[in-house]
Each structure stands twice: as structure tokens, then as C-alpha cells.
Short mmCIF file of C-alpha atoms and ligand atoms in Angstrom, two decimals:
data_model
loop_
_atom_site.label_atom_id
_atom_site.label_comp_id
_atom_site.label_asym_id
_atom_site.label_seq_id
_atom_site.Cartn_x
_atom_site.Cartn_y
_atom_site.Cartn_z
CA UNK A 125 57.06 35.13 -27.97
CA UNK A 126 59.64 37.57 -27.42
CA UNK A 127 63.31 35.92 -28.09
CA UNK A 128 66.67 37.23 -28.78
CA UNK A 129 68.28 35.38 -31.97
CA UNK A 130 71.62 34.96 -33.80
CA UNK A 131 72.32 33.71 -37.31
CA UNK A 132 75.73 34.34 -37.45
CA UNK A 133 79.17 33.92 -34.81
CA UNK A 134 80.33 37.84 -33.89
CA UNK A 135 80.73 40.25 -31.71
CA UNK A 136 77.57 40.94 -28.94
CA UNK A 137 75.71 43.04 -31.91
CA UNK A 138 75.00 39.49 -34.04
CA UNK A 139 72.33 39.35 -31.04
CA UNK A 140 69.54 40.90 -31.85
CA UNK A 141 65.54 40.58 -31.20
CA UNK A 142 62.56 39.00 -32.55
CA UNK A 143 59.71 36.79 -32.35
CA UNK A 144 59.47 33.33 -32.40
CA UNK A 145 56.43 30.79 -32.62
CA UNK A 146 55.55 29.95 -28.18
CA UNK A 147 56.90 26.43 -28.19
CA UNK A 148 54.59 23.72 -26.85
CA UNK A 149 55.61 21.45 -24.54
CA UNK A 150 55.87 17.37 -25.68
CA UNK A 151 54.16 14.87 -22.85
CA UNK A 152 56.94 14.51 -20.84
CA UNK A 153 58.05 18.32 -20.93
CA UNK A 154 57.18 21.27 -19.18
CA UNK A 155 56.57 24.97 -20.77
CA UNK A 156 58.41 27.58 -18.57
CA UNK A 157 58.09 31.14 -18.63
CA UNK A 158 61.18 32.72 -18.30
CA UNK A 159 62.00 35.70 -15.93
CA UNK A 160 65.59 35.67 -15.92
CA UNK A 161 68.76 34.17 -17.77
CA UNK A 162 72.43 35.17 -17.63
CA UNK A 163 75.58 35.80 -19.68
CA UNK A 164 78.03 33.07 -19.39
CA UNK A 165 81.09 31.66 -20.68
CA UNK A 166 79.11 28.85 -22.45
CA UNK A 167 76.97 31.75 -24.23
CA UNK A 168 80.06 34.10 -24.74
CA UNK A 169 82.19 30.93 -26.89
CA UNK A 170 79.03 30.15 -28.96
CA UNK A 171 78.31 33.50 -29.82
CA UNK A 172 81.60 34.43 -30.78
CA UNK A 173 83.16 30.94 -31.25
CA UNK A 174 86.33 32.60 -29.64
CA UNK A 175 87.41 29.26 -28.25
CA UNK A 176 90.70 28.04 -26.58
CA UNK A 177 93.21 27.35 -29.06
CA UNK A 178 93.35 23.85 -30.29
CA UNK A 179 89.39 23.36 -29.92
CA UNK A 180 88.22 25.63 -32.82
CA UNK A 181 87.11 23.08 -34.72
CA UNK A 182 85.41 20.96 -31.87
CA UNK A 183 83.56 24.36 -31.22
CA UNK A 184 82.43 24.54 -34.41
CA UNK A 185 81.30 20.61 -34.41
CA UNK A 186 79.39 21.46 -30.92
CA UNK A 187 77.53 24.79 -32.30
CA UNK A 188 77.58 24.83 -35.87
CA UNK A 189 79.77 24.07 -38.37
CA UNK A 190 78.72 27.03 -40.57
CA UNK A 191 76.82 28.92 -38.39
CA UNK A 192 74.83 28.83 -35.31
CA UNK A 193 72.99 25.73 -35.14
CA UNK A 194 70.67 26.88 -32.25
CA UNK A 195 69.55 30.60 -33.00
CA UNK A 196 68.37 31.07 -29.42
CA UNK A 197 71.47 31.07 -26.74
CA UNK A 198 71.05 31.07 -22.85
CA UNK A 199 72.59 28.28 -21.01
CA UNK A 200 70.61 28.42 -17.53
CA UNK A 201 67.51 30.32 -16.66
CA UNK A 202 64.67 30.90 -13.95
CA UNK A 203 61.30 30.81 -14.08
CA UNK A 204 57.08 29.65 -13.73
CA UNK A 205 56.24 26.40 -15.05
CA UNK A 206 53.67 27.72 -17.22
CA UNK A 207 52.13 24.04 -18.73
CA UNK A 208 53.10 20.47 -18.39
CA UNK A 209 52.78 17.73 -20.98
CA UNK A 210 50.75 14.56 -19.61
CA UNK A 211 53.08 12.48 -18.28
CA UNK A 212 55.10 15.05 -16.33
CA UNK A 213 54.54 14.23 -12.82
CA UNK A 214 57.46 16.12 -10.32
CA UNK A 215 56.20 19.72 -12.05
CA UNK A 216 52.89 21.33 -11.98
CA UNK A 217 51.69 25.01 -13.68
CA UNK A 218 52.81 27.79 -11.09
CA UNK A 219 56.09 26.25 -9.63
CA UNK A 220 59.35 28.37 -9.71
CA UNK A 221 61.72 26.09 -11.48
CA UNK A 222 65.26 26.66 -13.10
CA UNK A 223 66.91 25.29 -15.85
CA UNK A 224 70.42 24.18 -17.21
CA UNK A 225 69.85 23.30 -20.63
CA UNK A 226 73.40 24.27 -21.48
CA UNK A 227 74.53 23.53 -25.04
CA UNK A 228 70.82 23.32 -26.17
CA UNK A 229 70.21 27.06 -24.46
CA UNK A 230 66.90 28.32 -25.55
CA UNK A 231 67.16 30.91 -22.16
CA UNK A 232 67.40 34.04 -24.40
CA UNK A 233 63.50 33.82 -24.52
CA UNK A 234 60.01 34.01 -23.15
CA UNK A 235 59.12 31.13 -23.14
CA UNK A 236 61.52 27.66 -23.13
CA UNK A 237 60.78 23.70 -23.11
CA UNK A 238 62.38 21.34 -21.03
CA UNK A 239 62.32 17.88 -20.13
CA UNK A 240 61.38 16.60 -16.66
CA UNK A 241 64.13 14.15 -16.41
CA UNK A 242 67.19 16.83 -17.32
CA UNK A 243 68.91 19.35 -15.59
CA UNK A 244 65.47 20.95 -14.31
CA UNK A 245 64.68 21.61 -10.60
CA UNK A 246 62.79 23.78 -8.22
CA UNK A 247 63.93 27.21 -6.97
CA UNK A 248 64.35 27.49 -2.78
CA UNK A 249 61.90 29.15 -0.86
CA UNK A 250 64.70 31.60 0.04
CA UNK A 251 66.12 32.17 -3.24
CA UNK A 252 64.71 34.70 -6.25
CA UNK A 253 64.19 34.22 -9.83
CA UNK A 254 67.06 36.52 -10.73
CA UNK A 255 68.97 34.90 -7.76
CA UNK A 256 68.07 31.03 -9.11
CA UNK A 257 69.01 32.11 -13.07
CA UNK A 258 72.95 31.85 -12.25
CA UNK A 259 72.58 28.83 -9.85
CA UNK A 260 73.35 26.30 -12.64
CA UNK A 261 76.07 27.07 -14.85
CA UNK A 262 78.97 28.07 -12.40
CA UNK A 263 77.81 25.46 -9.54
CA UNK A 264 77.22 22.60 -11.52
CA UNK A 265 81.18 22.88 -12.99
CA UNK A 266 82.57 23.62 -9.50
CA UNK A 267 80.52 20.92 -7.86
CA UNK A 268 81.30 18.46 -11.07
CA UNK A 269 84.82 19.06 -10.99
CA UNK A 270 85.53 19.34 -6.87
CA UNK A 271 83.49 16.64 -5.79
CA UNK A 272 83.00 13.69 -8.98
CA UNK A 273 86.16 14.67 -10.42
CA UNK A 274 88.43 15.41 -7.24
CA UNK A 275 86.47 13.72 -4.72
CA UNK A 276 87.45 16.80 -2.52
CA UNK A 277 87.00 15.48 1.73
CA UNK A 278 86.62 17.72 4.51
CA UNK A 279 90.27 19.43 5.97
CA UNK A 280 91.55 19.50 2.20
CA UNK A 281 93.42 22.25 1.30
CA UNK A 282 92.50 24.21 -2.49
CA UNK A 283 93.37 26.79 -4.35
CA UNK A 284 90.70 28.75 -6.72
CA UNK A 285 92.56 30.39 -9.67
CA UNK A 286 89.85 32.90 -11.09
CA UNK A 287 87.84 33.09 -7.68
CA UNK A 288 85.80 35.95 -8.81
CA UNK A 289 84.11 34.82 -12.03
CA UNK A 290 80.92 32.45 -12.25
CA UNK A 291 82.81 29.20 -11.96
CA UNK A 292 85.29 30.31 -9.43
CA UNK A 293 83.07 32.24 -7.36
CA UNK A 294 80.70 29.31 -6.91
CA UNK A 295 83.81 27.15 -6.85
CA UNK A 296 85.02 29.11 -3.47
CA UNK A 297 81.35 28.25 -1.62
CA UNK A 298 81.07 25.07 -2.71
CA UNK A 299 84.77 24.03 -1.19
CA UNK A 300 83.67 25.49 1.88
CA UNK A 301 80.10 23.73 1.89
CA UNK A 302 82.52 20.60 1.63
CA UNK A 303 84.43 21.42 4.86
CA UNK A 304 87.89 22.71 2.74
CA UNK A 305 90.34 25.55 3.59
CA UNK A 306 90.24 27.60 0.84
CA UNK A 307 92.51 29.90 -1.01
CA UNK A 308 90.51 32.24 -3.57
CA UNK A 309 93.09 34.14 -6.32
CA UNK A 310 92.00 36.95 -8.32
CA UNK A 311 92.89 40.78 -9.08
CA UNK A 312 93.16 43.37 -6.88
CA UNK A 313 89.51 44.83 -7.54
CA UNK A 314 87.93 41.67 -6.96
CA UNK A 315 89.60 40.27 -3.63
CA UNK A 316 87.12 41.74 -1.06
CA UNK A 317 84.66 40.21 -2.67
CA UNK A 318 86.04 36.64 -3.04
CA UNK A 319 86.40 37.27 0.70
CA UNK A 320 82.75 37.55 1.19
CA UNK A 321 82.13 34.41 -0.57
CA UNK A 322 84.12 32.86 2.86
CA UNK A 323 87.82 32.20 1.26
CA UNK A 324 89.64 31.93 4.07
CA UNK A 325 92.47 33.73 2.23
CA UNK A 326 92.49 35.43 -0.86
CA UNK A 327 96.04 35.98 -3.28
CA UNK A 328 96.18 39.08 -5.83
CA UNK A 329 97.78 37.55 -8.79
CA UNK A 330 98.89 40.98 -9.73
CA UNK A 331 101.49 41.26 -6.97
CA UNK A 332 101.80 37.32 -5.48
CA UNK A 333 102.96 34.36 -7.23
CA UNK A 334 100.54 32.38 -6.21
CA UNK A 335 102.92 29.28 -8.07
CA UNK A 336 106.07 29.30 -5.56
CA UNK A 337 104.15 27.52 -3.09
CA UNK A 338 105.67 24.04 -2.32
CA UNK A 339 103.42 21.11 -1.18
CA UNK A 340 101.08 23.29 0.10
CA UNK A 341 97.65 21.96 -1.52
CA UNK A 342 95.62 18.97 -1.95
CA UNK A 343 93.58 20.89 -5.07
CA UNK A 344 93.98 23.41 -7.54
CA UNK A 345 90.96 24.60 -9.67
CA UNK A 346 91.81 26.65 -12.65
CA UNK A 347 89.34 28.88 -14.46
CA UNK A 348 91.60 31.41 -15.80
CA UNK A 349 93.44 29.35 -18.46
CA UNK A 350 96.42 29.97 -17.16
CA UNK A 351 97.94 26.39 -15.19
CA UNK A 352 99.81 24.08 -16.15
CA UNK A 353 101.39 21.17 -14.17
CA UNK A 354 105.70 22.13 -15.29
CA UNK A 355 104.11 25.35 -13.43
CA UNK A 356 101.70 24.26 -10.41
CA UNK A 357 102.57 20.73 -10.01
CA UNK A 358 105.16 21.27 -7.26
CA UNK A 359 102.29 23.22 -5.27
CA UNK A 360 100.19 20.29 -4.86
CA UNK A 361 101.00 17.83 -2.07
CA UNK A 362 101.65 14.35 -3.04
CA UNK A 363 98.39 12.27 -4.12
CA UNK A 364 97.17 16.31 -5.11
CA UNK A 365 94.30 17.47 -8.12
CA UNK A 366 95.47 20.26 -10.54
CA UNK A 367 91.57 20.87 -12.29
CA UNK A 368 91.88 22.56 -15.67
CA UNK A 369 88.46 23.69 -15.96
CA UNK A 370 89.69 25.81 -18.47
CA UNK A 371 92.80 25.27 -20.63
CA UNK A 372 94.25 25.05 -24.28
CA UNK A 373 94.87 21.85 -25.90
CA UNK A 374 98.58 22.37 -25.62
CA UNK A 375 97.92 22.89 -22.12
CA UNK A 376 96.07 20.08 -21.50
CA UNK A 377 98.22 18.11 -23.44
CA UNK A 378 101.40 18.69 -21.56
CA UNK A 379 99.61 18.87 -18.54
CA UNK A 380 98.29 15.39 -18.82
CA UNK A 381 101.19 13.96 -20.13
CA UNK A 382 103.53 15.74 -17.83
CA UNK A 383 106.05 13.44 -15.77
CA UNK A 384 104.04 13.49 -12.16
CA UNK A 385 105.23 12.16 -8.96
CA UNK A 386 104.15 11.24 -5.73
CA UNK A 387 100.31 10.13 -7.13
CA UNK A 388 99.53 13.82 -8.36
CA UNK A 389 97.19 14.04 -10.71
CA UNK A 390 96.13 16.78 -14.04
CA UNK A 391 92.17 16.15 -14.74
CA UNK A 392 90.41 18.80 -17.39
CA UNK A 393 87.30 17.43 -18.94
CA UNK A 394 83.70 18.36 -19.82
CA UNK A 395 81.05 19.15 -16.51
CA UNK A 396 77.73 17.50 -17.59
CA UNK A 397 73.94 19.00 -16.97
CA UNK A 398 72.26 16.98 -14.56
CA UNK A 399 68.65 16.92 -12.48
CA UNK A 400 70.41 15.79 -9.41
CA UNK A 401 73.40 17.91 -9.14
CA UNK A 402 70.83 21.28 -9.41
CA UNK A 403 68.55 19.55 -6.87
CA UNK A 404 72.23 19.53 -4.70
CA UNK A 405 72.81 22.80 -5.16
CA UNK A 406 69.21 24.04 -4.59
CA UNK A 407 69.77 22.05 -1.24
CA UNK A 408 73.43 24.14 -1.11
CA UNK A 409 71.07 27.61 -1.43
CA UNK A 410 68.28 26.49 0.82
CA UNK A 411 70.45 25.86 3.75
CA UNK A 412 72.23 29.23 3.56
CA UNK A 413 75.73 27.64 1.68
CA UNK A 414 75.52 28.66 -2.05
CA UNK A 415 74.40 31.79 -3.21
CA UNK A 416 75.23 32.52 -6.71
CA UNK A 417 77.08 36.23 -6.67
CA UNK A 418 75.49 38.71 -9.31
CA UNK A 419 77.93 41.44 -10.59
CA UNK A 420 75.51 43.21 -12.55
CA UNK A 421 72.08 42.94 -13.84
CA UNK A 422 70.50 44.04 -17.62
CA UNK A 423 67.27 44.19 -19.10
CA UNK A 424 66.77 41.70 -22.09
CA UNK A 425 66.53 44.15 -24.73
CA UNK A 426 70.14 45.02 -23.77
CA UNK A 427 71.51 41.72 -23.67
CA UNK A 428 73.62 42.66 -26.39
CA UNK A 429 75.26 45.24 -23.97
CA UNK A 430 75.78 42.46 -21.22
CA UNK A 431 77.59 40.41 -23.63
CA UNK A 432 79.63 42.99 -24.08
CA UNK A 433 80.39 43.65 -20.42
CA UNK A 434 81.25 39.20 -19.86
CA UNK A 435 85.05 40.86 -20.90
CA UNK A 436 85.17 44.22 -19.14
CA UNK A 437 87.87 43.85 -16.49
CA UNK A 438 85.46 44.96 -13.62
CA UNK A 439 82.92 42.18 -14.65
CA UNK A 440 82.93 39.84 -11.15
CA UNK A 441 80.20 36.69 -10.73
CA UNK A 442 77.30 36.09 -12.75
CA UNK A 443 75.86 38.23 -15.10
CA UNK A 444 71.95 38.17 -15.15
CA UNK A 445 69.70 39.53 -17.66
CA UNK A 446 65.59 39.84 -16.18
CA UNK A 447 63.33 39.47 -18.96
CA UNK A 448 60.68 40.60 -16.76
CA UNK A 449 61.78 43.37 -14.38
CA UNK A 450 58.00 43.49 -12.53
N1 LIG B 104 85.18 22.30 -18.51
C1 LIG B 104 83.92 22.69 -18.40
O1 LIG B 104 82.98 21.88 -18.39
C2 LIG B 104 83.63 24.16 -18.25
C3 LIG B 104 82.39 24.58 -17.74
C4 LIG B 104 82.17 25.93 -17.55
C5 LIG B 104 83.14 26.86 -17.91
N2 LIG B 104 84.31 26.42 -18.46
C6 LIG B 104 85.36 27.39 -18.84
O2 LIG B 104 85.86 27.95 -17.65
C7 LIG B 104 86.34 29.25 -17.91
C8 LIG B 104 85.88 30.21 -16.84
O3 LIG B 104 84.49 30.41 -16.92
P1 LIG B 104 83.82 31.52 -16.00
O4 LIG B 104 82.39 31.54 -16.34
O5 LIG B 104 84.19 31.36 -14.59
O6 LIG B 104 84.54 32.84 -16.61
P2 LIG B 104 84.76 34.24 -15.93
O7 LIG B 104 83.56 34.61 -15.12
O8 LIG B 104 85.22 35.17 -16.99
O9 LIG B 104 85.95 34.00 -14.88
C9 LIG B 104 87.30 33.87 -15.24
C10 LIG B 104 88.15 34.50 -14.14
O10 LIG B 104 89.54 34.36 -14.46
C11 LIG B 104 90.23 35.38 -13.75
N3 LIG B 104 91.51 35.66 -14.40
C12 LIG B 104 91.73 36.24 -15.60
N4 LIG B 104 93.06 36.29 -15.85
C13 LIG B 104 93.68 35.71 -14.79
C14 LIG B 104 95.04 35.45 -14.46
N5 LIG B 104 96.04 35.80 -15.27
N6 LIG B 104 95.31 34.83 -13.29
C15 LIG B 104 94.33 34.47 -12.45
N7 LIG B 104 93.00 34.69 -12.71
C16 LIG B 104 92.69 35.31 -13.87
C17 LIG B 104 89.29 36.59 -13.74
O11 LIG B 104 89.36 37.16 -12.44
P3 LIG B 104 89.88 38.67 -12.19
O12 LIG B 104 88.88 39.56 -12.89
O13 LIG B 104 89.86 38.81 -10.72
O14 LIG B 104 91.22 38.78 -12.84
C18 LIG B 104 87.90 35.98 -13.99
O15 LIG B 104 87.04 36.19 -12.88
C19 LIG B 104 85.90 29.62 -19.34
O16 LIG B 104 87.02 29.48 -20.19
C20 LIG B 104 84.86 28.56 -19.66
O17 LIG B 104 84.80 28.30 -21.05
C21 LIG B 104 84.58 25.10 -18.63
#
């Protein structure tokens, strides 16, 4: 099969294609062929192991300590179950499925196994392959972080730092699925469309500090890297969720040891790939109140290209890559 591989952490070029051996699925796996993957932050920091400072080494633990351990990256993908091992019994050959193997990828290929029991579901009736690739990875984190982490409630008022990339721009819909007011922040390129995705007001970072606001929200969900609580705490009302999705260790650190009052609350953590939460969010799609946002699309043979795009400024959403454009 036809499979894009890397043997080495670099820039997008380490990528490069070749063919591997069609896997076969074990009895309680199925055998999807792929149609379409994406580009995301997950594939990005285990290609290039560019991680936040303080968690080089724990990158290096998670995807090699020498080099890539898995040669075949993709985080979430889309697809047609294509065989099922014996005992599978919610999947049959012919069903559109998609996937969020996450750190065990294997999307950057034409073929991928999967286990019935993990983060595997089916794609709505309303929803296309390319469409159903970038469900997982950015609505699975928002919906981890909002609702397990920050049991978020209907009337509560958040704030989405880095509401136009794949976590944030998920993050904005998913709020709103859950009955919030939401405030979406991004650069001035990128606010019409965090509009779209039904913020009911959006903040350009580039001319408002966002950070001046006093008591003003029950959540704040960071993608950006850039909170802290000595900068956001006082922004939260009292009993309020700063969510460092994505942060440094020092950040995290003297976030989560910061002196808090009035029951506020730091969280950061890891969002886990699970069955049920894409069965959720396929539910989300179907009735018309998650739709992942696509920025751009490539073909797989230029997936080293796409990589390279995850960092151009006027990147926005999910990045998808169709391995079969037909
Ligand atoms: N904890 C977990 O389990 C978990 C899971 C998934 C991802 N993550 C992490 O979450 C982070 C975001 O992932 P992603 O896929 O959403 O990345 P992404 O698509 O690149 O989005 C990041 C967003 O940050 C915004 N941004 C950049 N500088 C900013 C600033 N100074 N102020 C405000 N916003 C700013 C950008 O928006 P503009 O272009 O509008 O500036 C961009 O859309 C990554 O670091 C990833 O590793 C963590």
C-alpha cells in the first residue's frame, strides 16, 4: 500500500513516500481504507519534536527516544471499512467510519487497522469523508476539556483564545452546542470566520487586550500558549476554569500553583481518544451543531507541503489531505 513514512524528526521534507506491506486486520479489528487524513498539531510535534519547553524529553519518551518510533504519522482519518476480523460485530465491509488513533497514527496511509472498541465510529449521513477526517482531533480536546474537565452548563460565559485553529475552532461550536455565550479571540484575518462558527463575539488580539476584563467569565480555553493565571485569573468570575490546552511547563507550573481565590481553578492535562466521545460528536455533526472547518485541502503526495503550511500565518481550521481525490 501506498504510505507516507519518516525515519527521522525534521522539517516537513523528512516525510516522504513509499510502500508498505497492506496490514491485516487481528479478530477484533477492522481494515479501513483511507480517503482522507489531516495535518494536526499532534502530527506537526512528532514530526518535528518542536515541543513546548519543559516537555522535550516527555516528547521524546511518547515518540521515540532516538527517532520516530511509529514511521507512519496521521492522528485521525476517514474512510470504508474494507474487512473485519471475526469477532468485530458494530462494523461491517462498506461502512464509512473515522478514526482517532492519535499517538499510534497510522493515517498517513492506504490502508490502517483499528480496534472496534477505540476511538472508531461511523461517519453521519450528512457529513463527507474529507469533512469526517478532521472531526476527531480538534473536537475530542474541546469536548474533553469543556465538558469532563470544566463541566461547562448552559448560560456560562467562555472565552476561546486561538478560536480559529483546529482545537479552538471546534472549541467555539462545541460551547455553543452546550448552550454557552461565547467569546472567540484570534487575528484580524481570521475573525469573520470564527464568526461563522456562531461566536457570539469575536476579540482581535492584535488590537484588544482581551486580559483587562474583570470577572467577566466562567471559562477560558487556551490554545495559543499564551495564558497564564498572574495574567487571566482576574478575568474569570469566582468558582471560574482557566483550560491550558496548550502551555509550557513553567506555565503550567505557575499557573497551577498560583495563589487563586474565590474557588477559581487552572486545569491543563492530556485529552484522551475515546469510542464514545466520537460517537458524541458524530451526534454533534448529524444534528447540524459541529462541523469541523477545513482551511485548505492537499493531495497526499504533497503532504509534505501541508505540513509546511500547519505554520503559515493564514493557515485557519483543519488541514485535510485526500488520499483519494475521486
Ligand atoms: N492537551 C491536549 O490534550 C492537546 C490536544 C490537542 C492539541 N493540544 C495543543 O493545543 C495547541 C493548539 O492546537 P491546534 O491544533 O488548535 O493548533 P492551531 O490550529 O495552530 O491553532 C492555534 C491558534 O492559536 C492562535 N494564536 C497564535 N498566537 C496567538 C496569540 N498570541 N494570541 C491568541 N491566539 C494566538 C492562532 O490563531 P490566529 O491565526 O488567529 O492568530 C491559531 O489558530 C497545540 O499546542 C497542541 O499541541 C493539546
Amino acid at each position: 500500500m501506498r504510505a507516507i513514512t519518516y525515519h527521522r524528526y525534521g522539517p516537513p521534507d523528512v516525510l516522504v513516500p513509499g510502500e508498505l506491506p497492506t496490514p491485516s486486520p487481528k479478530p477484533t479489528e477492522v481494515l479501513v481504507r483511507i480517503h482522507a487524513t489531516t495535518v494536526t498539531a499532534g502530527d506537526y510535534r512528532a514530526r518535528s519534536l518542536d515541543m513546548p519547553p519543559g516537555f522535550g524529553l516527555i516528547g521524546r519518551l511518547v515518540f521515540g527516544l532516538f527517532g520516530p518510533r511509529r514511521k507512519v504519522l496521521g492522528t485521525e482519518f476517514a474512510g470504508i471499512v474494507e474487512a473485519a476480523g471475526v469477532n468485530v460485530s458494530r462494523f461491517k465491509p462498506g461502512d464509512r467510519v473515522f478514526a482517532y488513533p492519535g499517538a499510534a497514527f497510522g493515517g498517513y496511509a492506504e490502508y490502517a487497522v483499528i480496534d472496534e472498541a477505540s476511538a472508531i465510529a461511523h461517519v453521519p449521513t450528512n457529513l463527507d469523508l474529507n469533512q469526517a477526517a478532521a472531526l476527531s482531533f480538534g473536537g475530542a480536546t474541546a469536548l474533553n476539556f469543556l465538558r469532563d474537565k470544566a463541566a461547562i452548563k448552559p448560560g456560562d460565559s467562555v472565552l476561546v483564545i486561538g478560536a480559529s485553529g483546529g482545537v479552538g475552532s471546534a472549541a467555539v461550536q462545541l460551547a455553543k452546542a452546550f448552550g454557552a455565550h461565547v467569546t472567540g479571540v484570534s487575528s484580524t484575518p481570521h475573525l469573520e470566520m470564527v464568526k461563522t462558527l456562531g461566536a457570539d463575539r469575536v476579540i482581535d488580539y492584535t488590537r484588544e487586550d482581551y486580559a483587562v476584563a474583570q470577572n467577566t467569565y466562567d471559562i477560558i480555553l487556551d490554545t495559543s500558549g499564551t495564558a497564564t493565571y498572574a495574567k487571566y485569573g482576574t478575568a474569570l468570575k469566582p468558582g471560574g476554569r482557566l483550560l491550558l490546552v496548550s502551555a509550557d511547563l513553567w506555565q503550567l507550573l505557575a499557573s497551577l500553583f498560583a495563589c487563586k481565590s474565590g474557588g477559581r481553578k487552572v486545569i491543563g492535562g492530556y485529552a484522551p481518544e475515546r469510542g464514545e466521545d466520537l460517537r458524541f460528536l458524530a451526534e454533534l455533526a448529524r444534528a447540524g451543531k459541529y462541523l469541523p472547518h477545513i482551511g485548505r485541502r492537499f493531495a497526499f503526495d504533497r503532504i509534505a507541503e501541508a505540513h509546511a503550511y500547519f505554520h503559515d500565518p493564514a493557515k485557519r481550521g483543519n488541514i485535510v489531505v485526500t488520499l483519494d481525490p475521486a
